[in-house]
Structure formats: C-alpha cells, structure tokens
Coordinates of C-alpha atoms in Angstrom, one line a residue:
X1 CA -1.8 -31.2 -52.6
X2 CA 0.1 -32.8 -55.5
X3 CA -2.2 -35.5 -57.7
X4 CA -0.5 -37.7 -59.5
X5 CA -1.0 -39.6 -62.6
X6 CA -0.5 -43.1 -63.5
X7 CA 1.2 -43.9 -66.7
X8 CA 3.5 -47.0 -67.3
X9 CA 2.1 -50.0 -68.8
X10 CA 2.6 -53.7 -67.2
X11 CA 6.4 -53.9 -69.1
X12 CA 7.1 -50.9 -67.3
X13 CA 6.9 -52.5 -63.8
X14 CA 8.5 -56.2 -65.3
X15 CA 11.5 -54.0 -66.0
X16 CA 12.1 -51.9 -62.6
X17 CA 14.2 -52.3 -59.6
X18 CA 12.8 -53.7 -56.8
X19 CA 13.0 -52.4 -53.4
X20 CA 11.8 -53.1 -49.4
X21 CA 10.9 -50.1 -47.7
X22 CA 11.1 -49.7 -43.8
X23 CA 8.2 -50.9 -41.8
X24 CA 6.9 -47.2 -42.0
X25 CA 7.0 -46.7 -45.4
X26 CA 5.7 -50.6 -46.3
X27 CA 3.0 -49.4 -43.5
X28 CA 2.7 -46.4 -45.6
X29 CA 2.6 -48.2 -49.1
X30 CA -0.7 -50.4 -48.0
X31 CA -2.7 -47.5 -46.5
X32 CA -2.3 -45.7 -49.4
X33 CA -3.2 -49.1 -51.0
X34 CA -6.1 -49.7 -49.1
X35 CA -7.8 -45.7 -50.2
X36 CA -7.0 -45.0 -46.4
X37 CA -5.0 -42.0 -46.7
X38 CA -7.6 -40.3 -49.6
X39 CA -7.3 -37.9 -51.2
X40 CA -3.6 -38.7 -50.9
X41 CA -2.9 -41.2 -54.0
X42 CA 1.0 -41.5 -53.6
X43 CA 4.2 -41.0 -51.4
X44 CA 4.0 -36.5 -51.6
X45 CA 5.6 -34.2 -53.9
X46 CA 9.0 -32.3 -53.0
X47 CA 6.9 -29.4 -52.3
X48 CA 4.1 -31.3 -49.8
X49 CA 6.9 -32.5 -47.9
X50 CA 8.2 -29.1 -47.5
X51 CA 4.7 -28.1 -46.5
X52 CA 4.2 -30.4 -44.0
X53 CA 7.6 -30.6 -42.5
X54 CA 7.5 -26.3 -42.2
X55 CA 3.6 -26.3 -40.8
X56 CA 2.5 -30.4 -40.6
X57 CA -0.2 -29.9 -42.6
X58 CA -1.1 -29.8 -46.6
X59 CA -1.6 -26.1 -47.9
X60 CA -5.2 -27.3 -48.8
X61 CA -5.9 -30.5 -47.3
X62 CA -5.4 -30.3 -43.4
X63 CA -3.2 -31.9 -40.7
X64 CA -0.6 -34.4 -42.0
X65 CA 2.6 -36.3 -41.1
X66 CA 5.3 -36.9 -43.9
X67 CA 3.8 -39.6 -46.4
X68 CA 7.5 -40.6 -48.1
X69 CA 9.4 -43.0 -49.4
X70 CA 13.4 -42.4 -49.0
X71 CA 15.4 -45.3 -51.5
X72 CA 19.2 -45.9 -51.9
X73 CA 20.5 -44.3 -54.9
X74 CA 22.5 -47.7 -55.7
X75 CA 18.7 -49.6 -55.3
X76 CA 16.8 -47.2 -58.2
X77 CA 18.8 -45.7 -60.8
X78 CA 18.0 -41.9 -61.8
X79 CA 16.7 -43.5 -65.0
X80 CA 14.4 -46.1 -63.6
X81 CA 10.6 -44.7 -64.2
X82 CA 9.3 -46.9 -61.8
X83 CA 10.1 -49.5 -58.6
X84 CA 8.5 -52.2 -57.6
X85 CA 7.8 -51.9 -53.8
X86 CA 8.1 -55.5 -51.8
X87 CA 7.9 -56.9 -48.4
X88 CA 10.2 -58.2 -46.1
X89 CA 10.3 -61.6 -47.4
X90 CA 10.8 -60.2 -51.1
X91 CA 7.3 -60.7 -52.7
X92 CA 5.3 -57.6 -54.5
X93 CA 3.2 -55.4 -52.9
X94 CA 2.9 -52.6 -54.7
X95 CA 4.6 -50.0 -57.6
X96 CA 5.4 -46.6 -57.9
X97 CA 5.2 -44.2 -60.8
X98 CA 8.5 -42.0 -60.3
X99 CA 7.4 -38.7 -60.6
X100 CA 9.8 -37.2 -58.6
X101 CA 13.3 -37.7 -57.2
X102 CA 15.5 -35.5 -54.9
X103 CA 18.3 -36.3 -52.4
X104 CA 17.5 -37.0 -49.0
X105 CA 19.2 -35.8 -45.6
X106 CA 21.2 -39.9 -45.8
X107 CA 24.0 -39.5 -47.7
X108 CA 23.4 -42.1 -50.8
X109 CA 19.5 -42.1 -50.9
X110 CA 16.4 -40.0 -52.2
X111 CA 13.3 -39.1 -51.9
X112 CA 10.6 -40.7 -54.9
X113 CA 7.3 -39.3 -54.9
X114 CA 4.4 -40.6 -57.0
X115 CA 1.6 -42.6 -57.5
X116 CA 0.9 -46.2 -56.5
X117 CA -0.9 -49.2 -57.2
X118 CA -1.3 -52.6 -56.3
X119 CA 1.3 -55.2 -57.9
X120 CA 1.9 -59.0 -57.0
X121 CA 0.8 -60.8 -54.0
X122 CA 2.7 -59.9 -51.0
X123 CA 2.0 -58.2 -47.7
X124 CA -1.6 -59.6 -47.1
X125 CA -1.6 -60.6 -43.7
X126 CA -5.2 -60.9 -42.1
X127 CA -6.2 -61.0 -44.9
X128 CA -9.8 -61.9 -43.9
X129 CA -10.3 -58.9 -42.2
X130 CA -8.1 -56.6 -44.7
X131 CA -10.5 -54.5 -46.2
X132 CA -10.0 -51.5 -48.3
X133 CA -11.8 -48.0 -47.4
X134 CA -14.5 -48.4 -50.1
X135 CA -15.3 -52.1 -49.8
X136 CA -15.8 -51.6 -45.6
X137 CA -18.0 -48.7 -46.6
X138 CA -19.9 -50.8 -48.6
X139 CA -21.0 -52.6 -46.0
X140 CA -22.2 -50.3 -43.5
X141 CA -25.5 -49.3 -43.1
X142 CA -27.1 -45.5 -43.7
X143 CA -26.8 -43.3 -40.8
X144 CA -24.3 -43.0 -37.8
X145 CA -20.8 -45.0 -37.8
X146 CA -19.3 -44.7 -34.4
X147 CA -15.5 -46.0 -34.8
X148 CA -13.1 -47.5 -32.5
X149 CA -9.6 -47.7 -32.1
X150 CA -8.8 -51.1 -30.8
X151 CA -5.5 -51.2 -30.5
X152 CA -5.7 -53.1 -27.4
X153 CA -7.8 -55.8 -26.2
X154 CA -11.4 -55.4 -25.5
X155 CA -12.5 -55.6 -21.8
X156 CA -15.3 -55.3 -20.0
X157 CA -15.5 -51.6 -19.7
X158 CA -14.7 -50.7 -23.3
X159 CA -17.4 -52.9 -24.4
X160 CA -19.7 -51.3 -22.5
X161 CA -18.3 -47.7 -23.5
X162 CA -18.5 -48.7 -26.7
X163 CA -22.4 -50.3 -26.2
X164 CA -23.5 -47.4 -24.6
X165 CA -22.7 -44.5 -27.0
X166 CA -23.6 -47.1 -30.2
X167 CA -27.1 -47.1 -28.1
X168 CA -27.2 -43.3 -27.9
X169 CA -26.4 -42.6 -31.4
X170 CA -28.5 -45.3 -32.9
X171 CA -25.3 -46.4 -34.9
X172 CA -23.2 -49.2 -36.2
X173 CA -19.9 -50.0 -34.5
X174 CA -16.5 -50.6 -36.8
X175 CA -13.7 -51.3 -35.0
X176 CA -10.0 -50.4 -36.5
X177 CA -7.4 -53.0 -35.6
X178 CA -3.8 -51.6 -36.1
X179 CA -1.5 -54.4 -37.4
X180 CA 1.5 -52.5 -38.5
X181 CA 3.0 -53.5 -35.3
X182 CA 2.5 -54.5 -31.8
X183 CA 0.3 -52.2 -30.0
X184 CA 1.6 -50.2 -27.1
X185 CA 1.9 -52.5 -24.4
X186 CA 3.8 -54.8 -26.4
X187 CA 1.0 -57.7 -28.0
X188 CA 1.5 -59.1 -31.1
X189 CA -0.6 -58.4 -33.7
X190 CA -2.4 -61.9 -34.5
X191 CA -2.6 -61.7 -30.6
X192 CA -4.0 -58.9 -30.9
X193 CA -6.5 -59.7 -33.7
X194 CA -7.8 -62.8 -31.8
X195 CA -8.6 -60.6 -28.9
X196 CA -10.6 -58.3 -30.4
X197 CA -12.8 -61.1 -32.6
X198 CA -13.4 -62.6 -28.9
X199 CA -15.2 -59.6 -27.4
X200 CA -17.0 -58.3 -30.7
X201 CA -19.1 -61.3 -30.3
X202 CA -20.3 -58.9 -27.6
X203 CA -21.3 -56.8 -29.6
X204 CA -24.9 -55.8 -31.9
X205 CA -22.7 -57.0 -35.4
X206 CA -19.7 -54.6 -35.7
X207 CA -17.4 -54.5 -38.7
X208 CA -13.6 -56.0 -37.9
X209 CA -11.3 -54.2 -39.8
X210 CA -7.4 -54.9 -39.5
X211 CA -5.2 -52.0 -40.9
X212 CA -1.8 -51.8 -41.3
X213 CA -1.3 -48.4 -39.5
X214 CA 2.0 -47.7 -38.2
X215 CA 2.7 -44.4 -35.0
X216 CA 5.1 -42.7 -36.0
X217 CA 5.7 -41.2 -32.4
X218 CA 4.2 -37.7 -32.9
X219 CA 0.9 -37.5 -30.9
X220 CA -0.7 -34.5 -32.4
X221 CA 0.9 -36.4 -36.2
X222 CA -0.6 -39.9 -35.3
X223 CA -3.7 -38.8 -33.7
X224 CA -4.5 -36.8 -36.8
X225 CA -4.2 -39.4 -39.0
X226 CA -5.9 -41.8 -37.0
X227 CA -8.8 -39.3 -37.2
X228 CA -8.3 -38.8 -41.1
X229 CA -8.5 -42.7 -41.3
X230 CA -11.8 -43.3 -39.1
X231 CA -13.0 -40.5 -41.8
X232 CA -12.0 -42.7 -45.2
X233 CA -13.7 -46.0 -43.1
X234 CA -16.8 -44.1 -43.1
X235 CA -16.9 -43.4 -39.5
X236 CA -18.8 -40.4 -38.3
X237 CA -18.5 -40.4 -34.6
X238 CA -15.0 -41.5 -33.2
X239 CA -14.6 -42.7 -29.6
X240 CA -11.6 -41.2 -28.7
X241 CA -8.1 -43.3 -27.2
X242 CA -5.3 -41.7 -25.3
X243 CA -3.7 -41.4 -29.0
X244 CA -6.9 -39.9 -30.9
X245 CA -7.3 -36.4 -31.6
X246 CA -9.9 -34.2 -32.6
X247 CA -9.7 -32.9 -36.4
X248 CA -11.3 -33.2 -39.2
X249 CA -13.4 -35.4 -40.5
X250 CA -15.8 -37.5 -38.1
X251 CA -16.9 -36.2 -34.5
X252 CA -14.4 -37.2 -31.4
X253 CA -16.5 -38.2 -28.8
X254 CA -14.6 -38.8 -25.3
X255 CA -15.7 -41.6 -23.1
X256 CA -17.0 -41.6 -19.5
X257 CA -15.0 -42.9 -16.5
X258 CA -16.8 -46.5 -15.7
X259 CA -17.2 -48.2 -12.5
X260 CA -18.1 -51.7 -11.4
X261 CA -21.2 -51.4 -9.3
X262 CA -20.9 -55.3 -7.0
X263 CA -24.3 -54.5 -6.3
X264 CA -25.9 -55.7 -9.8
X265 CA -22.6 -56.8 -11.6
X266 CA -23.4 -53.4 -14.2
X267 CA -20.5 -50.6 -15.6
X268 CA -21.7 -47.3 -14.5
X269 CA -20.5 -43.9 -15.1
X270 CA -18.0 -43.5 -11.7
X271 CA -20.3 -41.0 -10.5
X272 CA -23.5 -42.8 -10.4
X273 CA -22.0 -45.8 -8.3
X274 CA -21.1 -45.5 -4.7
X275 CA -17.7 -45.8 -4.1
X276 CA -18.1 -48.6 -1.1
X277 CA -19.5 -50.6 -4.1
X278 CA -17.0 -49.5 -6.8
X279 CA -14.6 -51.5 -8.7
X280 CA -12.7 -48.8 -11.1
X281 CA -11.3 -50.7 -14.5
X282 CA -7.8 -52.3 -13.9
X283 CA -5.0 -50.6 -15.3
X284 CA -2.2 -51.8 -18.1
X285 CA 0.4 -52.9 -15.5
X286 CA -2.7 -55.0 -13.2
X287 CA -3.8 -56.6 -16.3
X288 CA 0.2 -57.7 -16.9
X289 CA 0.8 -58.6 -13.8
X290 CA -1.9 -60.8 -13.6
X291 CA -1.2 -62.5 -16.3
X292 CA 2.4 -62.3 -15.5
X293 CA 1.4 -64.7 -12.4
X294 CA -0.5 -67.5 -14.6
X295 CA -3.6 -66.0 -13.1
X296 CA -6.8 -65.6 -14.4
X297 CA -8.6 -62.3 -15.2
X298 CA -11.3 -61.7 -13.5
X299 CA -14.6 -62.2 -15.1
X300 CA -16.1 -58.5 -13.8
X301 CA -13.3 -57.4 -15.8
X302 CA -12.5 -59.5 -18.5
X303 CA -14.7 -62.1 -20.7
X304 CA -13.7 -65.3 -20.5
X305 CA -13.1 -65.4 -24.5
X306 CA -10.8 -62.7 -23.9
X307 CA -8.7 -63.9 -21.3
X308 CA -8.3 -67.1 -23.0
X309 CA -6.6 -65.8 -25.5
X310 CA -4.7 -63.0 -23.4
X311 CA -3.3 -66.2 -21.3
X312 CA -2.3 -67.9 -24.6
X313 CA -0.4 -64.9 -26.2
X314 CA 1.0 -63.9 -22.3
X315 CA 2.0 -67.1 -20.7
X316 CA 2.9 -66.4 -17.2
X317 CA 6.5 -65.6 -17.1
X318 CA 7.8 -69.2 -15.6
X319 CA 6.5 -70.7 -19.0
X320 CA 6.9 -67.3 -21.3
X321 CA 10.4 -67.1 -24.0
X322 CA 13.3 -65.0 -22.2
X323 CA 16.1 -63.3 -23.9
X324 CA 19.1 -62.9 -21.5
X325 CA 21.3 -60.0 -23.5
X326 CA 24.7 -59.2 -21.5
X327 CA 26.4 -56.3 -22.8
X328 CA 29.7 -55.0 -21.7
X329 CA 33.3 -54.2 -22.8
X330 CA 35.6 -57.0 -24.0
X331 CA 36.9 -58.2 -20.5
X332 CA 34.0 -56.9 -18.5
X333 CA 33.7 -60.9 -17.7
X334 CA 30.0 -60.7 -19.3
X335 CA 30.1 -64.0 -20.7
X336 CA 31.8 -65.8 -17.5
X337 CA 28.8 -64.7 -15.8
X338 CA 26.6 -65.8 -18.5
X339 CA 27.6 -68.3 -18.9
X340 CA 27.4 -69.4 -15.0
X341 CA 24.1 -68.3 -15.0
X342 CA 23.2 -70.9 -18.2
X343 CA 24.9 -73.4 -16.5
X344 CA 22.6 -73.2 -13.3
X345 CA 19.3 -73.1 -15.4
X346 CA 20.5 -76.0 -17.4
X347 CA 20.9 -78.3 -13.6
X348 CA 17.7 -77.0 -12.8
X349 CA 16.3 -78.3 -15.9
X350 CA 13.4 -76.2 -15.6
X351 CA 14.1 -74.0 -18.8
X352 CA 15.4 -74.6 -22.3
X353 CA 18.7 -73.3 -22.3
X354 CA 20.4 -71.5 -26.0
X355 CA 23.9 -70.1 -25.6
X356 CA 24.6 -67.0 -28.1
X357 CA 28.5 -66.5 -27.1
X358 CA 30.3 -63.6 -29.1
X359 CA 32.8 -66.0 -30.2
X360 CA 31.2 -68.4 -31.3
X361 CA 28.7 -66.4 -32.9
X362 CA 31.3 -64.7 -34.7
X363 CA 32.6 -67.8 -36.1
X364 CA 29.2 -69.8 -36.6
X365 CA 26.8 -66.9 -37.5
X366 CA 28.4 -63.9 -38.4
X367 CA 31.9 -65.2 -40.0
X368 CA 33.0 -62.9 -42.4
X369 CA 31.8 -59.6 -40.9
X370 CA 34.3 -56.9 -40.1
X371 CA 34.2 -54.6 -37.0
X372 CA 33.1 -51.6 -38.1
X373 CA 29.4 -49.8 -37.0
X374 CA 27.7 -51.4 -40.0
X375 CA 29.1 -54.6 -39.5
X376 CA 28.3 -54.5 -35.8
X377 CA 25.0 -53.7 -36.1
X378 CA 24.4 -56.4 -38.3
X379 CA 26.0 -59.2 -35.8
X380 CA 23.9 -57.5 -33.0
X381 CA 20.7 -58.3 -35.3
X382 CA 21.3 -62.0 -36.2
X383 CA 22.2 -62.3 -32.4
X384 CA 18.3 -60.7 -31.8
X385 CA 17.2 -62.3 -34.6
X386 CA 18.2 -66.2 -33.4
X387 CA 17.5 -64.9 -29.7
X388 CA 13.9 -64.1 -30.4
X389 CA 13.2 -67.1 -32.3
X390 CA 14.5 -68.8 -29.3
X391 CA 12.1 -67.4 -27.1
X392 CA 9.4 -67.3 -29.5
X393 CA 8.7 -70.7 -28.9
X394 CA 9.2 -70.9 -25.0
X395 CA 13.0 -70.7 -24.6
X396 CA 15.8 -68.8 -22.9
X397 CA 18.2 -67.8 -25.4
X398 CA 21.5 -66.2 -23.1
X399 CA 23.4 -63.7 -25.4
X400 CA 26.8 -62.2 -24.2
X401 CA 28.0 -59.5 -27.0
X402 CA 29.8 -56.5 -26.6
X403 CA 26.8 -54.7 -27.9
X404 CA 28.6 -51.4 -27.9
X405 CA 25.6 -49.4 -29.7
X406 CA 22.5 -48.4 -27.9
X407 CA 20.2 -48.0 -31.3
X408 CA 21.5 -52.1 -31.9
X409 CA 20.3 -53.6 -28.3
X410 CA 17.1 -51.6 -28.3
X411 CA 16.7 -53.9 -32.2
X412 CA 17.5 -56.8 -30.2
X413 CA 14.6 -55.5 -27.7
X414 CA 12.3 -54.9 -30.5
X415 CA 12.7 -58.5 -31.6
X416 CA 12.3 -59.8 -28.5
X417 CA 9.0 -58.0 -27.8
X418 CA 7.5 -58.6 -31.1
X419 CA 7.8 -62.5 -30.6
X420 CA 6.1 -62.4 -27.5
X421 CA 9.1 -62.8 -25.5
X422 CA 10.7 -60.8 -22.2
X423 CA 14.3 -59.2 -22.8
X424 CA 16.1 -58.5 -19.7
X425 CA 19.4 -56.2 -20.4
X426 CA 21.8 -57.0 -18.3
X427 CA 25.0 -54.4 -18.1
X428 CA 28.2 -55.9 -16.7
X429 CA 29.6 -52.1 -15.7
X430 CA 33.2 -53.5 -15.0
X431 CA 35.6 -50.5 -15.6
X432 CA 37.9 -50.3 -18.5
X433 CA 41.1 -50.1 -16.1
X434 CA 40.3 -53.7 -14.3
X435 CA 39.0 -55.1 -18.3
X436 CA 42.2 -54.0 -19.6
X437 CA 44.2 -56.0 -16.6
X438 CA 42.6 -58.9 -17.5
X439 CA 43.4 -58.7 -21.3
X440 CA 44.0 -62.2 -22.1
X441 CA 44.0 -61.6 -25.4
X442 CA 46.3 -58.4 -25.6
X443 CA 43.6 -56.8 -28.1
X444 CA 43.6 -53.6 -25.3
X445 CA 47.7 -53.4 -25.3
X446 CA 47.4 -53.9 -29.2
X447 CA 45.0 -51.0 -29.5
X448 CA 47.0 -48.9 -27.3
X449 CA 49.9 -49.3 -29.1
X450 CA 48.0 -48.4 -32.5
X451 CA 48.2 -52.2 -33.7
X452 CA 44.6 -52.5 -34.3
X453 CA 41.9 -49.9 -34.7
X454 CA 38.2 -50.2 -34.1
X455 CA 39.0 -51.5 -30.1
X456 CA 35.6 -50.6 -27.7
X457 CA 36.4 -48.2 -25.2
X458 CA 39.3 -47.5 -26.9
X459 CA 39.4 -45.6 -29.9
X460 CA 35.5 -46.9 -30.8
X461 CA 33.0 -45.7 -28.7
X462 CA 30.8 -48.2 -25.7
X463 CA 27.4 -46.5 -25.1
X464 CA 26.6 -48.0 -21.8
X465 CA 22.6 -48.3 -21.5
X466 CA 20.7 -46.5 -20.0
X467 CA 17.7 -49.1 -19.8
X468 CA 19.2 -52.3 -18.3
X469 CA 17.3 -54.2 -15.9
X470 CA 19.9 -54.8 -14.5
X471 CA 23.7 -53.7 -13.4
X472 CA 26.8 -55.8 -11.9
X473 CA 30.3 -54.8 -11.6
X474 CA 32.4 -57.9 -11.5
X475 CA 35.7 -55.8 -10.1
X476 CA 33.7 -56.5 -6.9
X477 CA 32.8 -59.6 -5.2
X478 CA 33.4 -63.1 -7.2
X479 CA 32.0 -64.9 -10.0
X480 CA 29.9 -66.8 -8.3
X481 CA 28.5 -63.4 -6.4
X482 CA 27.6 -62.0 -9.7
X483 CA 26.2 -65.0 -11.5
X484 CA 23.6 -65.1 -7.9
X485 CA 22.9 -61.7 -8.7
X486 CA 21.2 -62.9 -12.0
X487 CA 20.0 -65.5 -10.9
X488 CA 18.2 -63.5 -8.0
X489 CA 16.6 -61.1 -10.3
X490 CA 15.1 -63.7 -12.7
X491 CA 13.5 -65.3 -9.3
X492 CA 12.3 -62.1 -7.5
X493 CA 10.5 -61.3 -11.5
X494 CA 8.7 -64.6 -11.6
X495 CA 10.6 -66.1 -14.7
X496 CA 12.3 -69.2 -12.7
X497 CA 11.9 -71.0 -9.3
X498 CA 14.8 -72.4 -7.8
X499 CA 15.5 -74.9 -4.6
X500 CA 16.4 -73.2 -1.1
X501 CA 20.2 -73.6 -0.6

C-alpha cells in the first residue's frame, strides 16, 4: 500500500480549487477522516487501484474496495497541488495533497490520489455521537469489544442477541450506526439514530457511534470493510448482519435464531422453546406493514421507546408524504390523468395537493434548460427535488414529466425515499401510434419531418420502466376509467380513503 506524505502549508489550501465529491467519495473523505479506514491515510495510488480492481485486495494489506476520488479536469487544474474537498451545501470538509493524477474511464475527469486532512467546518452531522477511531477507543474498557452493526432499529430480539453474547464474552457493547445514507429498508438516518439511542438504554452502557459509511453494493466489498472498520473501533468480537463478513481483524460471531416463549415473556434460542408457545421475530415487510396501518408494534416485539419513534419517522401511510411521478411519452395523456386524479384528492380534501406539470415546470422551474440528456436529467431532479420536499412534510406532490431516462426517475425515487416519503411510479403505456394522433402540438409531425431533433420516441430514446407500481394505457377505456384506476390503487395501498359512490 502506497503512504503518503503531507506537505503544503495553510496558503496552500487558501489557494486551491474547491470541489464536492459524490456521496461515496464525501462518505469516503470522512472515514478516512475519522482514522476508520487505517492504515489507509488517503484516496489510493494509481497502482492500489490497479491492485484492487485486478484482485480486490491490497498486495500487502488484505481485502479492499476502491478508496478514490474521480474530479472534472475543468474543477482542478493539472497544476493545482491541492483541492479543498466540501459538502453538498459548499462548506469544507476536508483537503487533499495531490500526489497523483491520471485520467479516469469519464471522458473530462481524473483520478487524484493522496493524503487527507481535516479542513473547515462542514459535514459534521451527529455530531454528538461522531467520534473518530482513536477517541471511541479511548473510551472502552480493557478486554473484549463485541461490535454491532445497527443499521436498523433495535428490537427486542437483537437486544437480546446482543445481551446474551456481551454476557458470554464478559465484554463491552459498541454499536456502529451507518449515517451515510438510509439504511436498507429505506429509514432516514436521524430516524435511524433516534432509534437506536431508544433501545441502548437497554443495554449494560454501550458506546453509540454514528459513522458515515456508505455500501457500495458489493457484498463480499462492503462486508469486508465493515469488518476492517469494527477492527479500527477497537472491536474484537463482531456480531455478524446479513452484510458482515468474516476477515480480518476482529472475530465474526453469527447469532442464534430467537423465539418468543408466551410462557415467561423470555427470547430463547428457537430450539429450546416449544413451538405451540413460539413467537419467531417479525420480519422487515410485518414490521412495515404495521406501521404502514397506524398500528402499534407489539411490545413482545418492540420497546415502547422504539416504536415511538418508528411511528414518528413511519406515519401510517394515510398521514405519510406521497410522491405521484407519471411518466410517459408526450401525448400519452399522463398529465390529463394526473391531473384528474389531483383534482379528486383536492374535493376530498383529505390530502395536501402540489401540482408539478411539465409545462409549467418548464417555464417556472427549469426555464432556460435545453432538451438534451444533461439537461433532462437536470429538470427530472428539481422535479424530485421540489416533490420530495413536498412530501417531506406530509404532502402529495403529483408530477407528470416525460421522464424518458430510467437512471433520472429512480433519482426522483431516491429523493423521495430519503425524506421519508412513498413514490408511486405510475407509467401511462399509451402507444406512440395513438400519442402521435393526438399531437396537438405537431412536435411528432415536426420531428418526422426532421424540423426538430431531440423528439421522445422519435429520434431520442423513452426507457419505459421497468419498476412502476403501476401501468394504464389510456388508448383504452376513458379518462375518467384511467384516473379511477389511480385512484383505486392509492385506496387498495392505504394512502387515501374515499366515500362509496
């Protein structure tokens, strides 16, 4: 493994281009930050990344996914010695020593490799429980470390998994709280966070510690790390999650099936508890649906503490923010239908109501942007953008866009999930034939004749989705057929109610 050396004084870094890396790399930046990716001190060498990318590990260091930082040529000159590394919002996080610099597979950007350190102020979210490797070592005590990945909320059978093998081992629990992102069924991370302080209450005084791990969707890549991290925390006995792997550094240890024994209210192992007494653990999608019906977990289950704050950040879906995203071809009648459906909710009164036309959007957010791919893209993301925000706080935000680029609604999904919100895809499948015959506008004929180029499902590409919740094809049946359609599936999934015609 390449070291690297720091050597540019404070004028250095007041002199460099500044640049905000992609959540991975910004992930990235503040675990190598943090002394959780040790011995790594830096984004890797040329020839590391060559290493791992050939074998996916570090000729002398183990197991490793790519640790790099990928810039735009146009953002960092080839004579800058160092950038200045922010977050989203603009403010310093951190710097990097340019040691290195070669092009990368995007046209117009390359890799830097080097060393970092902390600079300015920025990206300190939970802060309170953001500790680095050495200071959360500092606090432990001599002796056993049993670690946990708890990057989803504590209930009662992980508490007493977790109880059990601290017990066994004599040792002290630390729990890792990924905050990169939402977790894998979708909770936010200060969701998240409050969770996890509810049931450590629970336990004999374990060490919070949020981190700002990112998956990178490589199980064998991610669980490796996750063990490497566990290692740099000073844990020495892991309990292992569907995404933890055994590796180096501290011992996996794989936890017991659990059962609920009604008898005396106690989680046994599932083979010590008879089954016409057994309650097994609820799964993900009981837990959700539960919620999902403004009901309450079941204490057995769930601590109170817990589900209070499961119930806050998961209202049940009647009170919980919607985005609505139509997507079809120009003529599909996408936004008659929205807006029928919009029109309904808005009688019913039950729901805030935000319209996000493509017309109006185009003129009132997004004037001035062409339609190429790039251009696109960037109209789909202030569309998920505005939606989310929407919903964030409780609303229904109905979107009707052409959307024609899968990569772009599953952004406007993203969004949507990350503010705590549903997103319901909605593909109005009306063939181009029957969307050209209703060409109000004469863009089709236009693009047909060669007038104008850059026409969907003409000469520009419509990737129709493959993860809609739903389909319609208004060549059949009338407006009003389609718009009940909608309106059906958003009453059959809980998220309105609606009078008996």
């Amino acid at each position: 493994m390449d070291r690297f050396e720091w050597a540019l004084s404070d004028q250095d870094l007041a002199d460099a281009p500044a640049h905000t890396p992609e959540p991975v790399e910004l992930a990235d930046l503040q675990m190598l930050l943090a002394g959780a990716y040790a011995p790594l001190d830096g984004f890797m060498s040329r020839s590391d990344c060559a290493a791992v990318e050939q074998h996916g590990r570090l000729p002398d260091d183990g197991v490793w996914p790519p640790i790099t930082l990928v810039v735009p040529d146009a953002a960092v000159r080839p004579e800058a010695k160092a950038v200045v590394l922010t977050d989203p919002e603009g403010a310093p996080v951190g710097a990097l020593h340019i040691a290195e610099r070669w092009p990368a597979r995007k046209p117009g950007h390359s890799h830097l490799a080097g060393a970092v350190r902390a600079y300015g102020d920025g990206g300190l979210p939970f802060h309170r429980y953001r500790l680095s490797a050495a200071e959360a070592r500092h606090q432990l005590q001599a002796g056993r470390v049993l670690g946990f990945y708890a990057d989803r909320p504590l209930h009662r059978p992980q508490l007493a998994q977790l109880l059990h093998t601290a017990r066994q081992l004599n040792a002290q629990i630390v729990l890792l709280v990924p905050v990169a992102e939402p977790g894998p069924d979708g909770l936010e991370q200060h969701a998240l966070l409050r969770c996890v302080l509810a049931a450590a209450d629970r336990l004999p005084d374990p060490l919070v510690v949020a981190i700002p791990l990112h998956r990178r969707g490589d199980q064998f890549a991610d669980g490796a790390l996750r063990a490497r991290v566990a290692e740099a925390y000073g844990v020495t006995h892991l309990l292992s999650t569907a995404e933890t792997i055994a590796g180096r550094g501290p011992r996996i240890l794989v936890p017991r099936a659990l059962a609920y024994d009604t008898r005396d209210g106690q989680w046994r192992d599932a083979n010590d508890v008879n089954p016409r007494f057994a309650r097994l653990p609820l799964t993900t999608d009981e837990i959700a649906q539960v919620l999902d019906d403004g009901e309450t977990l079941p204490e057995w289950h769930t601590p109170p503490a817990v589900a209070r704050e499961l119930s806050k950040a998961r209202p049940p879906r009647r009170q919980r923010g919607l985005v609505l995203f139509f997507t079809g071809l120009s003529g599909s009648g996408k936004s008659t239908v929205a807006h029928g459906v919009a029109e309904v909710l808005r009688e019913e009164g039950e729901r805030t109501i935000t319209m996000l036309d493509g017309d109006i959007v185009r003129r009132e957010l997004s004037r001035g942007l062409g339609f190429g791919r790039e251009d696109r893209d960037l109209n789909i993301r202030r569309i998920g953008f505005v939606a989310a925000e929407v919903a964030r706080h409780g609303g229904v935000a109905v979107a009707c866009p052409i959307a024609p680029y899968a990569a772009a609604r599953a952004g406007a999904r993203a969004l949507a999930r990350t503010a705590g919100a549903d997103f319901i895809l909605v593909h109005v499948a009306t063939p181009l034939d029957v969307c050209e015959k209703r060409d109000r506008k004469g863009l089709y004929a236009k693009a047909r004749a060669g007038l104008i180029r850059g026409m969907t499902g003409i000469d520009d590409p419509y990737e129709a989705p493959t993860d809609a919740e739903l389909t319609i094809d208004t060549s059949h049946g009338t407006v009003e057929d389609a718009v009940d359609l909608v309106l059906d599936y958003l009453v059959n999934g809980g998220w309105i109610s609606l009078p008996e015609a």
